[in-house]
Amino acid sequence: MTRLLRFGLALLLVLGTASAASAQEDPVVAKVGDTEFHRTDLEQSYQELPEQFRQMPIEAIYDPLLDRLIDGQLLLEAAEAENLASDADVEAAIARARADVLRQTLIERAVVAATDDAALKAAYEERASQPDFAIEEVTARHILVETEEEAKAVIAELDGGADFTQLAMERSTDPAAARGGELGSFRRGAMVPEFEAAAFALEPGSYSKEPVQTQFGYHVILVEAKETTNPTFEETAPELRAELARTAVEDLLAEVREGAEVERFNIDGTPRE
Protein backbone atom coordinates (compact mmCIF):
# COMPACT_ATOMS: atom_id res chain seq x y z
CA MET A 1 0.00 0.00 0.00
CA THR A 2 2.77 2.43 0.94
CA ARG A 3 4.73 1.68 -2.24
CA LEU A 4 1.59 2.09 -4.36
CA LEU A 5 0.68 5.37 -2.67
CA ARG A 6 4.21 6.68 -3.04
CA PHE A 7 4.16 5.80 -6.72
CA GLY A 8 0.80 7.55 -7.18
CA LEU A 9 2.03 10.70 -5.50
CA ALA A 10 5.23 10.66 -7.52
CA LEU A 11 3.18 10.81 -10.70
CA LEU A 12 1.54 13.97 -9.38
CA LEU A 13 4.84 15.68 -8.65
CA VAL A 14 4.67 19.45 -8.72
CA LEU A 15 7.91 21.39 -8.74
CA GLY A 16 8.23 24.25 -6.30
CA THR A 17 10.44 26.00 -3.80
CA ALA A 18 10.23 26.18 -0.06
CA SER A 19 8.78 29.22 1.70
CA ALA A 20 10.26 30.99 4.70
CA ALA A 21 8.29 30.80 7.95
CA SER A 22 8.55 30.97 11.68
CA ALA A 23 10.12 27.84 13.16
CA GLN A 24 7.61 27.79 15.99
CA GLU A 25 4.45 28.37 13.95
CA ASP A 26 5.60 26.63 10.79
CA PRO A 27 8.22 24.02 11.64
CA VAL A 28 10.67 22.59 9.14
CA VAL A 29 9.57 19.13 7.99
CA ALA A 30 12.36 18.38 5.51
CA LYS A 31 15.63 19.78 4.16
CA VAL A 32 17.31 19.25 0.81
CA GLY A 33 20.74 20.80 1.07
CA ASP A 34 20.11 24.40 2.12
CA THR A 35 16.48 24.36 1.02
CA GLU A 36 13.96 24.00 3.83
CA PHE A 37 10.41 22.72 3.53
CA HIS A 38 7.92 23.77 6.18
CA ARG A 39 4.64 22.35 7.37
CA THR A 40 2.76 24.86 5.19
CA ASP A 41 4.57 23.47 2.14
CA LEU A 42 3.43 20.00 3.12
CA GLU A 43 -0.15 21.19 3.61
CA GLN A 44 -0.12 22.94 0.25
CA SER A 45 1.16 19.77 -1.40
CA TYR A 46 -1.64 17.85 0.34
CA GLN A 47 -4.29 20.25 -1.00
CA GLU A 48 -2.98 19.75 -4.54
CA LEU A 49 -3.68 16.01 -4.39
CA PRO A 50 -6.72 14.44 -6.09
CA GLU A 51 -9.74 13.98 -3.85
CA GLN A 52 -9.15 10.23 -3.46
CA PHE A 53 -5.90 10.97 -1.60
CA ARG A 54 -7.34 13.89 0.38
CA GLN A 55 -9.92 11.56 1.86
CA MET A 56 -7.08 10.25 4.02
CA PRO A 57 -5.76 12.36 6.91
CA ILE A 58 -2.48 14.11 6.19
CA GLU A 59 -0.77 12.06 8.90
CA ALA A 60 -1.59 8.83 7.05
CA ILE A 61 0.36 9.93 3.96
CA TYR A 62 2.95 12.08 5.70
CA ASP A 63 6.03 10.25 4.41
CA PRO A 64 4.81 10.00 0.79
CA LEU A 65 4.06 13.73 0.90
CA LEU A 66 7.58 14.42 2.16
CA ASP A 67 8.94 12.29 -0.69
CA ARG A 68 6.89 14.37 -3.11
CA LEU A 69 8.47 17.60 -1.86
CA ILE A 70 11.98 16.14 -1.68
CA ASP A 71 11.85 14.50 -5.11
CA GLY A 72 10.49 17.69 -6.60
CA GLN A 73 13.37 19.73 -5.21
CA LEU A 74 15.95 17.18 -6.35
CA LEU A 75 14.52 17.18 -9.87
CA LEU A 76 14.53 20.97 -9.88
CA GLU A 77 18.17 21.07 -8.84
CA ALA A 78 19.07 18.50 -11.50
CA ALA A 79 17.31 20.59 -14.15
CA GLU A 80 19.12 23.73 -13.01
CA ALA A 81 22.46 21.88 -13.06
CA GLU A 82 21.86 21.12 -16.72
CA ASN A 83 21.02 24.79 -17.32
CA LEU A 84 17.59 23.86 -18.64
CA ALA A 85 16.22 27.24 -17.58
CA SER A 86 17.92 28.77 -20.62
CA ASP A 87 16.37 26.25 -23.01
CA ALA A 88 14.06 28.05 -25.42
CA ASP A 89 11.20 25.57 -24.97
CA VAL A 90 11.50 25.76 -21.19
CA GLU A 91 11.55 29.56 -21.27
CA ALA A 92 8.42 29.55 -23.42
CA ALA A 93 6.68 27.11 -21.07
CA ILE A 94 7.61 29.25 -18.04
CA ALA A 95 6.30 32.34 -19.81
CA ARG A 96 3.01 30.57 -20.57
CA ALA A 97 2.69 29.37 -16.98
CA ARG A 98 3.40 32.87 -15.67
CA ALA A 99 0.80 34.35 -18.01
CA ASP A 100 -1.77 31.75 -16.91
CA VAL A 101 -1.14 32.51 -13.23
CA LEU A 102 -1.42 36.26 -13.80
CA ARG A 103 -4.67 35.91 -15.75
CA GLN A 104 -6.16 33.53 -13.20
CA THR A 105 -5.15 35.76 -10.30
CA LEU A 106 -6.76 38.80 -11.93
CA ILE A 107 -9.99 36.86 -12.49
CA GLU A 108 -10.01 35.40 -8.97
CA ARG A 109 -9.56 38.83 -7.39
CA ALA A 110 -12.43 40.24 -9.43
CA VAL A 111 -14.66 37.31 -8.46
CA VAL A 112 -13.76 37.49 -4.76
CA ALA A 113 -14.51 41.21 -4.66
CA ALA A 114 -17.85 40.69 -6.40
CA THR A 115 -19.03 37.79 -4.23
CA ASP A 116 -18.36 38.95 -0.68
CA ASP A 117 -21.10 38.70 1.96
CA ALA A 118 -22.38 42.22 1.35
CA ALA A 119 -22.71 41.62 -2.39
CA LEU A 120 -24.47 38.29 -1.85
CA LYS A 121 -26.95 39.78 0.61
CA ALA A 122 -27.67 42.69 -1.72
CA ALA A 123 -28.25 40.25 -4.58
CA TYR A 124 -30.57 38.19 -2.38
CA GLU A 125 -32.63 41.24 -1.43
CA GLU A 126 -32.88 42.23 -5.07
CA ARG A 127 -33.98 38.72 -6.04
CA ALA A 128 -36.48 38.57 -3.17
CA SER A 129 -38.17 41.72 -4.47
CA GLN A 130 -39.04 40.01 -7.75
CA PRO A 131 -42.61 38.68 -8.10
CA ASP A 132 -41.43 35.27 -9.32
CA PHE A 133 -39.08 34.70 -6.38
CA ALA A 134 -41.56 32.84 -4.16
CA ILE A 135 -41.68 29.05 -4.36
CA GLU A 136 -45.00 27.24 -4.45
CA GLU A 137 -45.23 23.96 -2.57
CA VAL A 138 -48.08 21.47 -2.40
CA THR A 139 -48.87 18.64 -0.02
CA ALA A 140 -50.63 15.82 -1.82
CA ARG A 141 -51.80 12.22 -1.95
CA HIS A 142 -52.43 10.12 -5.00
CA ILE A 143 -53.92 6.87 -6.18
CA LEU A 144 -52.06 5.10 -8.99
CA VAL A 145 -53.79 2.51 -11.17
CA GLU A 146 -52.94 0.82 -14.47
CA THR A 147 -55.83 1.88 -16.70
CA GLU A 148 -57.87 4.99 -17.39
CA GLU A 149 -61.07 3.06 -16.65
CA GLU A 150 -59.82 2.16 -13.18
CA ALA A 151 -58.91 5.79 -12.52
CA LYS A 152 -62.36 6.97 -13.62
CA ALA A 153 -63.94 4.39 -11.32
CA VAL A 154 -61.88 5.74 -8.41
CA ILE A 155 -63.00 9.30 -9.22
CA ALA A 156 -66.63 8.14 -9.31
CA GLU A 157 -66.26 6.61 -5.85
CA LEU A 158 -64.71 9.84 -4.55
CA ASP A 159 -67.60 11.80 -6.07
CA GLY A 160 -69.88 9.49 -4.14
CA GLY A 161 -68.21 10.37 -0.85
CA ALA A 162 -65.56 7.65 -0.51
CA ASP A 163 -62.54 8.39 1.67
CA PHE A 164 -59.44 9.15 -0.42
CA THR A 165 -56.98 7.67 2.07
CA GLN A 166 -58.92 4.43 2.33
CA LEU A 167 -59.27 4.13 -1.44
CA ALA A 168 -55.54 4.69 -1.85
CA MET A 169 -54.78 1.87 0.56
CA GLU A 170 -57.18 -0.45 -1.26
CA ARG A 171 -56.66 0.45 -4.91
CA SER A 172 -53.30 2.18 -5.48
CA THR A 173 -50.39 0.20 -6.92
CA ASP A 174 -47.85 2.79 -5.74
CA PRO A 175 -45.63 2.03 -2.70
CA ALA A 176 -47.24 5.05 -1.02
CA ALA A 177 -50.51 3.09 -0.87
CA ALA A 178 -49.59 1.80 2.59
CA ARG A 179 -49.57 5.43 3.76
CA GLY A 180 -52.88 6.22 2.14
CA GLY A 181 -51.17 7.59 -0.96
CA GLU A 182 -49.30 10.24 1.03
CA LEU A 183 -46.56 11.99 -0.98
CA GLY A 184 -45.71 14.72 1.49
CA SER A 185 -44.82 18.21 0.30
CA PHE A 186 -42.98 18.93 -2.93
CA ARG A 187 -41.96 21.86 -5.12
CA ARG A 188 -42.04 22.30 -8.87
CA GLY A 189 -39.51 20.11 -10.60
CA ALA A 190 -39.82 17.25 -8.11
CA MET A 191 -42.44 15.27 -10.07
CA VAL A 192 -42.85 14.31 -13.70
CA PRO A 193 -44.33 17.21 -15.74
CA GLU A 194 -47.84 15.78 -16.20
CA PHE A 195 -48.24 15.03 -12.51
CA GLU A 196 -46.78 18.40 -11.49
CA ALA A 197 -49.08 20.38 -13.78
CA ALA A 198 -52.18 18.64 -12.45
CA ALA A 199 -51.16 18.89 -8.79
CA PHE A 200 -50.28 22.58 -8.86
CA ALA A 201 -53.51 23.39 -10.73
CA LEU A 202 -55.66 21.98 -7.92
CA GLU A 203 -56.91 23.96 -4.96
CA PRO A 204 -56.36 22.65 -1.41
CA GLY A 205 -58.96 20.03 -0.52
CA SER A 206 -59.76 19.15 -4.14
CA TYR A 207 -58.89 16.11 -6.23
CA SER A 208 -58.39 15.67 -9.97
CA LYS A 209 -61.69 15.14 -11.79
CA GLU A 210 -59.98 13.48 -14.74
CA PRO A 211 -57.30 10.77 -14.70
CA VAL A 212 -53.75 12.11 -14.94
CA GLN A 213 -51.64 9.95 -17.24
CA THR A 214 -47.88 9.64 -16.73
CA GLN A 215 -45.26 7.05 -17.61
CA PHE A 216 -46.21 5.20 -14.42
CA GLY A 217 -49.91 4.80 -15.17
CA TYR A 218 -53.02 6.80 -14.29
CA HIS A 219 -53.21 8.98 -11.20
CA VAL A 220 -55.96 10.53 -9.14
CA ILE A 221 -54.44 13.36 -7.13
CA LEU A 222 -55.67 14.99 -3.93
CA VAL A 223 -54.06 18.27 -2.87
CA GLU A 224 -54.29 18.71 0.88
CA ALA A 225 -52.42 22.01 1.22
CA LYS A 226 -50.67 24.63 -0.86
CA GLU A 227 -48.09 27.06 0.47
CA THR A 228 -45.96 29.82 -1.01
CA THR A 229 -42.63 30.61 0.65
CA ASN A 230 -39.50 32.56 -0.17
CA PRO A 231 -36.27 30.56 -0.50
CA THR A 232 -33.82 31.32 2.29
CA PHE A 233 -30.54 33.15 1.77
CA GLU A 234 -28.66 29.89 2.40
CA GLU A 235 -30.68 28.09 -0.29
CA THR A 236 -30.04 30.72 -2.94
CA ALA A 237 -26.47 31.73 -2.04
CA PRO A 238 -24.72 29.17 -4.33
CA GLU A 239 -26.75 30.26 -7.36
CA LEU A 240 -26.31 33.95 -6.53
CA ARG A 241 -22.57 33.48 -6.08
CA ALA A 242 -22.30 31.80 -9.49
CA GLU A 243 -24.28 34.60 -11.15
CA LEU A 244 -22.20 37.33 -9.50
CA ALA A 245 -18.98 35.55 -10.46
CA ARG A 246 -20.09 35.22 -14.07
CA THR A 247 -21.05 38.90 -14.19
CA ALA A 248 -17.72 39.89 -12.63
CA VAL A 249 -15.79 38.03 -15.32
CA GLU A 250 -17.94 39.51 -18.08
CA ASP A 251 -17.42 43.02 -16.67
CA LEU A 252 -13.68 42.44 -16.40
CA LEU A 253 -13.47 41.30 -20.01
CA ALA A 254 -15.50 44.30 -21.15
CA GLU A 255 -13.18 46.60 -19.21
CA VAL A 256 -9.95 45.21 -20.64
CA ARG A 257 -11.39 45.16 -24.16
CA GLU A 258 -12.45 48.80 -23.97
CA GLY A 259 -9.96 50.93 -25.86
CA ALA A 260 -7.71 47.97 -26.69
CA GLU A 261 -6.24 47.85 -30.19
CA VAL A 262 -7.17 44.42 -31.49
CA GLU A 263 -6.82 43.07 -35.02
CA ARG A 264 -8.20 39.77 -36.27
CA PHE A 265 -6.78 37.85 -39.21
CA ASN A 266 -7.88 34.85 -41.22
CA ILE A 267 -6.45 31.44 -40.37
CA ASP A 268 -3.88 31.79 -43.18
CA GLY A 269 -2.69 35.10 -41.78
CA THR A 270 -4.31 37.29 -44.40
CA PRO A 271 -6.23 40.40 -43.30
CA ARG A 272 -9.94 40.08 -42.81
CA GLU A 273 -12.06 42.08 -45.20
CSV table of C-alpha atoms in Angstrom, one decimal:
chain,number,residue,atom,x,y,z
A,1,MET,CA,0.0,0.0,0.0
A,2,THR,CA,2.8,2.4,0.9
A,3,ARG,CA,4.7,1.7,-2.2
A,4,LEU,CA,1.6,2.1,-4.4
A,5,LEU,CA,0.7,5.4,-2.7
A,6,ARG,CA,4.2,6.7,-3.0
A,7,PHE,CA,4.2,5.8,-6.7
A,8,GLY,CA,0.8,7.5,-7.2
A,9,LEU,CA,2.0,10.7,-5.5
A,10,ALA,CA,5.2,10.7,-7.5
A,11,LEU,CA,3.2,10.8,-10.7
A,12,LEU,CA,1.5,14.0,-9.4
A,13,LEU,CA,4.8,15.7,-8.6
A,14,VAL,CA,4.7,19.5,-8.7
A,15,LEU,CA,7.9,21.4,-8.7
A,16,GLY,CA,8.2,24.3,-6.3
A,17,THR,CA,10.4,26.0,-3.8
A,18,ALA,CA,10.2,26.2,-0.1
A,19,SER,CA,8.8,29.2,1.7
A,20,ALA,CA,10.3,31.0,4.7
A,21,ALA,CA,8.3,30.8,7.9
A,22,SER,CA,8.5,31.0,11.7
A,23,ALA,CA,10.1,27.8,13.2
A,24,GLN,CA,7.6,27.8,16.0
A,25,GLU,CA,4.5,28.4,14.0
A,26,ASP,CA,5.6,26.6,10.8
A,27,PRO,CA,8.2,24.0,11.6
A,28,VAL,CA,10.7,22.6,9.1
A,29,VAL,CA,9.6,19.1,8.0
A,30,ALA,CA,12.4,18.4,5.5
A,31,LYS,CA,15.6,19.8,4.2
A,32,VAL,CA,17.3,19.2,0.8
A,33,GLY,CA,20.7,20.8,1.1
A,34,ASP,CA,20.1,24.4,2.1
A,35,THR,CA,16.5,24.4,1.0
A,36,GLU,CA,14.0,24.0,3.8
A,37,PHE,CA,10.4,22.7,3.5
A,38,HIS,CA,7.9,23.8,6.2
A,39,ARG,CA,4.6,22.4,7.4
A,40,THR,CA,2.8,24.9,5.2
A,41,ASP,CA,4.6,23.5,2.1
A,42,LEU,CA,3.4,20.0,3.1
A,43,GLU,CA,-0.1,21.2,3.6
A,44,GLN,CA,-0.1,22.9,0.2
A,45,SER,CA,1.2,19.8,-1.4
A,46,TYR,CA,-1.6,17.8,0.3
A,47,GLN,CA,-4.3,20.2,-1.0
A,48,GLU,CA,-3.0,19.8,-4.5
A,49,LEU,CA,-3.7,16.0,-4.4
A,50,PRO,CA,-6.7,14.4,-6.1
A,51,GLU,CA,-9.7,14.0,-3.8
A,52,GLN,CA,-9.1,10.2,-3.5
A,53,PHE,CA,-5.9,11.0,-1.6
A,54,ARG,CA,-7.3,13.9,0.4
A,55,GLN,CA,-9.9,11.6,1.9
A,56,MET,CA,-7.1,10.2,4.0
A,57,PRO,CA,-5.8,12.4,6.9
A,58,ILE,CA,-2.5,14.1,6.2
A,59,GLU,CA,-0.8,12.1,8.9
A,60,ALA,CA,-1.6,8.8,7.0
A,61,ILE,CA,0.4,9.9,4.0
A,62,TYR,CA,2.9,12.1,5.7
A,63,ASP,CA,6.0,10.3,4.4
A,64,PRO,CA,4.8,10.0,0.8
A,65,LEU,CA,4.1,13.7,0.9
A,66,LEU,CA,7.6,14.4,2.2
A,67,ASP,CA,8.9,12.3,-0.7
A,68,ARG,CA,6.9,14.4,-3.1
A,69,LEU,CA,8.5,17.6,-1.9
A,70,ILE,CA,12.0,16.1,-1.7
A,71,ASP,CA,11.8,14.5,-5.1
A,72,GLY,CA,10.5,17.7,-6.6
A,73,GLN,CA,13.4,19.7,-5.2
A,74,LEU,CA,15.9,17.2,-6.4
A,75,LEU,CA,14.5,17.2,-9.9
A,76,LEU,CA,14.5,21.0,-9.9
A,77,GLU,CA,18.2,21.1,-8.8
A,78,ALA,CA,19.1,18.5,-11.5
A,79,ALA,CA,17.3,20.6,-14.1
A,80,GLU,CA,19.1,23.7,-13.0
A,81,ALA,CA,22.5,21.9,-13.1
A,82,GLU,CA,21.9,21.1,-16.7
A,83,ASN,CA,21.0,24.8,-17.3
A,84,LEU,CA,17.6,23.9,-18.6
A,85,ALA,CA,16.2,27.2,-17.6
A,86,SER,CA,17.9,28.8,-20.6
A,87,ASP,CA,16.4,26.2,-23.0
A,88,ALA,CA,14.1,28.1,-25.4
A,89,ASP,CA,11.2,25.6,-25.0
A,90,VAL,CA,11.5,25.8,-21.2
A,91,GLU,CA,11.5,29.6,-21.3
A,92,ALA,CA,8.4,29.5,-23.4
A,93,ALA,CA,6.7,27.1,-21.1
A,94,ILE,CA,7.6,29.3,-18.0
A,95,ALA,CA,6.3,32.3,-19.8
A,96,ARG,CA,3.0,30.6,-20.6
A,97,ALA,CA,2.7,29.4,-17.0
A,98,ARG,CA,3.4,32.9,-15.7
A,99,ALA,CA,0.8,34.3,-18.0
A,100,ASP,CA,-1.8,31.7,-16.9
A,101,VAL,CA,-1.1,32.5,-13.2
A,102,LEU,CA,-1.4,36.3,-13.8
A,103,ARG,CA,-4.7,35.9,-15.7
A,104,GLN,CA,-6.2,33.5,-13.2
A,105,THR,CA,-5.2,35.8,-10.3
A,106,LEU,CA,-6.8,38.8,-11.9
A,107,ILE,CA,-10.0,36.9,-12.5
A,108,GLU,CA,-10.0,35.4,-9.0
A,109,ARG,CA,-9.6,38.8,-7.4
A,110,ALA,CA,-12.4,40.2,-9.4
A,111,VAL,CA,-14.7,37.3,-8.5
A,112,VAL,CA,-13.8,37.5,-4.8
A,113,ALA,CA,-14.5,41.2,-4.7
A,114,ALA,CA,-17.9,40.7,-6.4
A,115,THR,CA,-19.0,37.8,-4.2
A,116,ASP,CA,-18.4,38.9,-0.7
A,117,ASP,CA,-21.1,38.7,2.0
A,118,ALA,CA,-22.4,42.2,1.4
A,119,ALA,CA,-22.7,41.6,-2.4
A,120,LEU,CA,-24.5,38.3,-1.9
A,121,LYS,CA,-26.9,39.8,0.6
A,122,ALA,CA,-27.7,42.7,-1.7
A,123,ALA,CA,-28.3,40.2,-4.6
A,124,TYR,CA,-30.6,38.2,-2.4
A,125,GLU,CA,-32.6,41.2,-1.4
A,126,GLU,CA,-32.9,42.2,-5.1
A,127,ARG,CA,-34.0,38.7,-6.0
A,128,ALA,CA,-36.5,38.6,-3.2
A,129,SER,CA,-38.2,41.7,-4.5
A,130,GLN,CA,-39.0,40.0,-7.8
A,131,PRO,CA,-42.6,38.7,-8.1
A,132,ASP,CA,-41.4,35.3,-9.3
A,133,PHE,CA,-39.1,34.7,-6.4
A,134,ALA,CA,-41.6,32.8,-4.2
A,135,ILE,CA,-41.7,29.0,-4.4
A,136,GLU,CA,-45.0,27.2,-4.5
A,137,GLU,CA,-45.2,24.0,-2.6
A,138,VAL,CA,-48.1,21.5,-2.4
A,139,THR,CA,-48.9,18.6,0.0
A,140,ALA,CA,-50.6,15.8,-1.8
A,141,ARG,CA,-51.8,12.2,-1.9
A,142,HIS,CA,-52.4,10.1,-5.0
A,143,ILE,CA,-53.9,6.9,-6.2
A,144,LEU,CA,-52.1,5.1,-9.0
A,145,VAL,CA,-53.8,2.5,-11.2
A,146,GLU,CA,-52.9,0.8,-14.5
A,147,THR,CA,-55.8,1.9,-16.7
A,148,GLU,CA,-57.9,5.0,-17.4
A,149,GLU,CA,-61.1,3.1,-16.7
A,150,GLU,CA,-59.8,2.2,-13.2
A,151,ALA,CA,-58.9,5.8,-12.5
A,152,LYS,CA,-62.4,7.0,-13.6
A,153,ALA,CA,-63.9,4.4,-11.3
A,154,VAL,CA,-61.9,5.7,-8.4
A,155,ILE,CA,-63.0,9.3,-9.2
A,156,ALA,CA,-66.6,8.1,-9.3
A,157,GLU,CA,-66.3,6.6,-5.8
A,158,LEU,CA,-64.7,9.8,-4.5
A,159,ASP,CA,-67.6,11.8,-6.1
A,160,GLY,CA,-69.9,9.5,-4.1
A,161,GLY,CA,-68.2,10.4,-0.8
A,162,ALA,CA,-65.6,7.7,-0.5
A,163,ASP,CA,-62.5,8.4,1.7
A,164,PHE,CA,-59.4,9.1,-0.4
A,165,THR,CA,-57.0,7.7,2.1
A,166,GLN,CA,-58.9,4.4,2.3
A,167,LEU,CA,-59.3,4.1,-1.4
A,168,ALA,CA,-55.5,4.7,-1.9
A,169,MET,CA,-54.8,1.9,0.6
A,170,GLU,CA,-57.2,-0.5,-1.3
A,171,ARG,CA,-56.7,0.5,-4.9
A,172,SER,CA,-53.3,2.2,-5.5
A,173,THR,CA,-50.4,0.2,-6.9
A,174,ASP,CA,-47.9,2.8,-5.7
A,175,PRO,CA,-45.6,2.0,-2.7
A,176,ALA,CA,-47.2,5.1,-1.0
A,177,ALA,CA,-50.5,3.1,-0.9
A,178,ALA,CA,-49.6,1.8,2.6
A,179,ARG,CA,-49.6,5.4,3.8
A,180,GLY,CA,-52.9,6.2,2.1
A,181,GLY,CA,-51.2,7.6,-1.0
A,182,GLU,CA,-49.3,10.2,1.0
A,183,LEU,CA,-46.6,12.0,-1.0
A,184,GLY,CA,-45.7,14.7,1.5
A,185,SER,CA,-44.8,18.2,0.3
A,186,PHE,CA,-43.0,18.9,-2.9
A,187,ARG,CA,-42.0,21.9,-5.1
A,188,ARG,CA,-42.0,22.3,-8.9
A,189,GLY,CA,-39.5,20.1,-10.6
A,190,ALA,CA,-39.8,17.3,-8.1
A,191,MET,CA,-42.4,15.3,-10.1
A,192,VAL,CA,-42.9,14.3,-13.7
A,193,PRO,CA,-44.3,17.2,-15.7
A,194,GLU,CA,-47.8,15.8,-16.2
A,195,PHE,CA,-48.2,15.0,-12.5
A,196,GLU,CA,-46.8,18.4,-11.5
A,197,ALA,CA,-49.1,20.4,-13.8
A,198,ALA,CA,-52.2,18.6,-12.4
A,199,ALA,CA,-51.2,18.9,-8.8
A,200,PHE,CA,-50.3,22.6,-8.9
A,201,ALA,CA,-53.5,23.4,-10.7
A,202,LEU,CA,-55.7,22.0,-7.9
A,203,GLU,CA,-56.9,24.0,-5.0
A,204,PRO,CA,-56.4,22.7,-1.4
A,205,GLY,CA,-59.0,20.0,-0.5
A,206,SER,CA,-59.8,19.2,-4.1
A,207,TYR,CA,-58.9,16.1,-6.2
A,208,SER,CA,-58.4,15.7,-10.0
A,209,LYS,CA,-61.7,15.1,-11.8
A,210,GLU,CA,-60.0,13.5,-14.7
A,211,PRO,CA,-57.3,10.8,-14.7
A,212,VAL,CA,-53.8,12.1,-14.9
A,213,GLN,CA,-51.6,10.0,-17.2
A,214,THR,CA,-47.9,9.6,-16.7
A,215,GLN,CA,-45.3,7.1,-17.6
A,216,PHE,CA,-46.2,5.2,-14.4
A,217,GLY,CA,-49.9,4.8,-15.2
A,218,TYR,CA,-53.0,6.8,-14.3
A,219,HIS,CA,-53.2,9.0,-11.2
A,220,VAL,CA,-56.0,10.5,-9.1
A,221,ILE,CA,-54.4,13.4,-7.1
A,222,LEU,CA,-55.7,15.0,-3.9
A,223,VAL,CA,-54.1,18.3,-2.9
A,224,GLU,CA,-54.3,18.7,0.9
A,225,ALA,CA,-52.4,22.0,1.2
A,226,LYS,CA,-50.7,24.6,-0.9
A,227,GLU,CA,-48.1,27.1,0.5
A,228,THR,CA,-46.0,29.8,-1.0
A,229,THR,CA,-42.6,30.6,0.6
A,230,ASN,CA,-39.5,32.6,-0.2
A,231,PRO,CA,-36.3,30.6,-0.5
A,232,THR,CA,-33.8,31.3,2.3
A,233,PHE,CA,-30.5,33.1,1.8
A,234,GLU,CA,-28.7,29.9,2.4
A,235,GLU,CA,-30.7,28.1,-0.3
A,236,THR,CA,-30.0,30.7,-2.9
A,237,ALA,CA,-26.5,31.7,-2.0
A,238,PRO,CA,-24.7,29.2,-4.3
A,239,GLU,CA,-26.8,30.3,-7.4
A,240,LEU,CA,-26.3,33.9,-6.5
A,241,ARG,CA,-22.6,33.5,-6.1
A,242,ALA,CA,-22.3,31.8,-9.5
A,243,GLU,CA,-24.3,34.6,-11.1
A,244,LEU,CA,-22.2,37.3,-9.5
A,245,ALA,CA,-19.0,35.6,-10.5
A,246,ARG,CA,-20.1,35.2,-14.1
A,247,THR,CA,-21.1,38.9,-14.2
A,248,ALA,CA,-17.7,39.9,-12.6
A,249,VAL,CA,-15.8,38.0,-15.3
A,250,GLU,CA,-17.9,39.5,-18.1
A,251,ASP,CA,-17.4,43.0,-16.7
A,252,LEU,CA,-13.7,42.4,-16.4
A,253,LEU,CA,-13.5,41.3,-20.0
A,254,ALA,CA,-15.5,44.3,-21.1
A,255,GLU,CA,-13.2,46.6,-19.2
A,256,VAL,CA,-10.0,45.2,-20.6
A,257,ARG,CA,-11.4,45.2,-24.2
A,258,GLU,CA,-12.4,48.8,-24.0
A,259,GLY,CA,-10.0,50.9,-25.9
A,260,ALA,CA,-7.7,48.0,-26.7
A,261,GLU,CA,-6.2,47.9,-30.2
A,262,VAL,CA,-7.2,44.4,-31.5
A,263,GLU,CA,-6.8,43.1,-35.0
A,264,ARG,CA,-8.2,39.8,-36.3
A,265,PHE,CA,-6.8,37.9,-39.2
A,266,ASN,CA,-7.9,34.9,-41.2
A,267,ILE,CA,-6.4,31.4,-40.4
A,268,ASP,CA,-3.9,31.8,-43.2
A,269,GLY,CA,-2.7,35.1,-41.8
A,270,THR,CA,-4.3,37.3,-44.4
A,271,PRO,CA,-6.2,40.4,-43.3
A,272,ARG,CA,-9.9,40.1,-42.8
A,273,GLU,CA,-12.1,42.1,-45.2
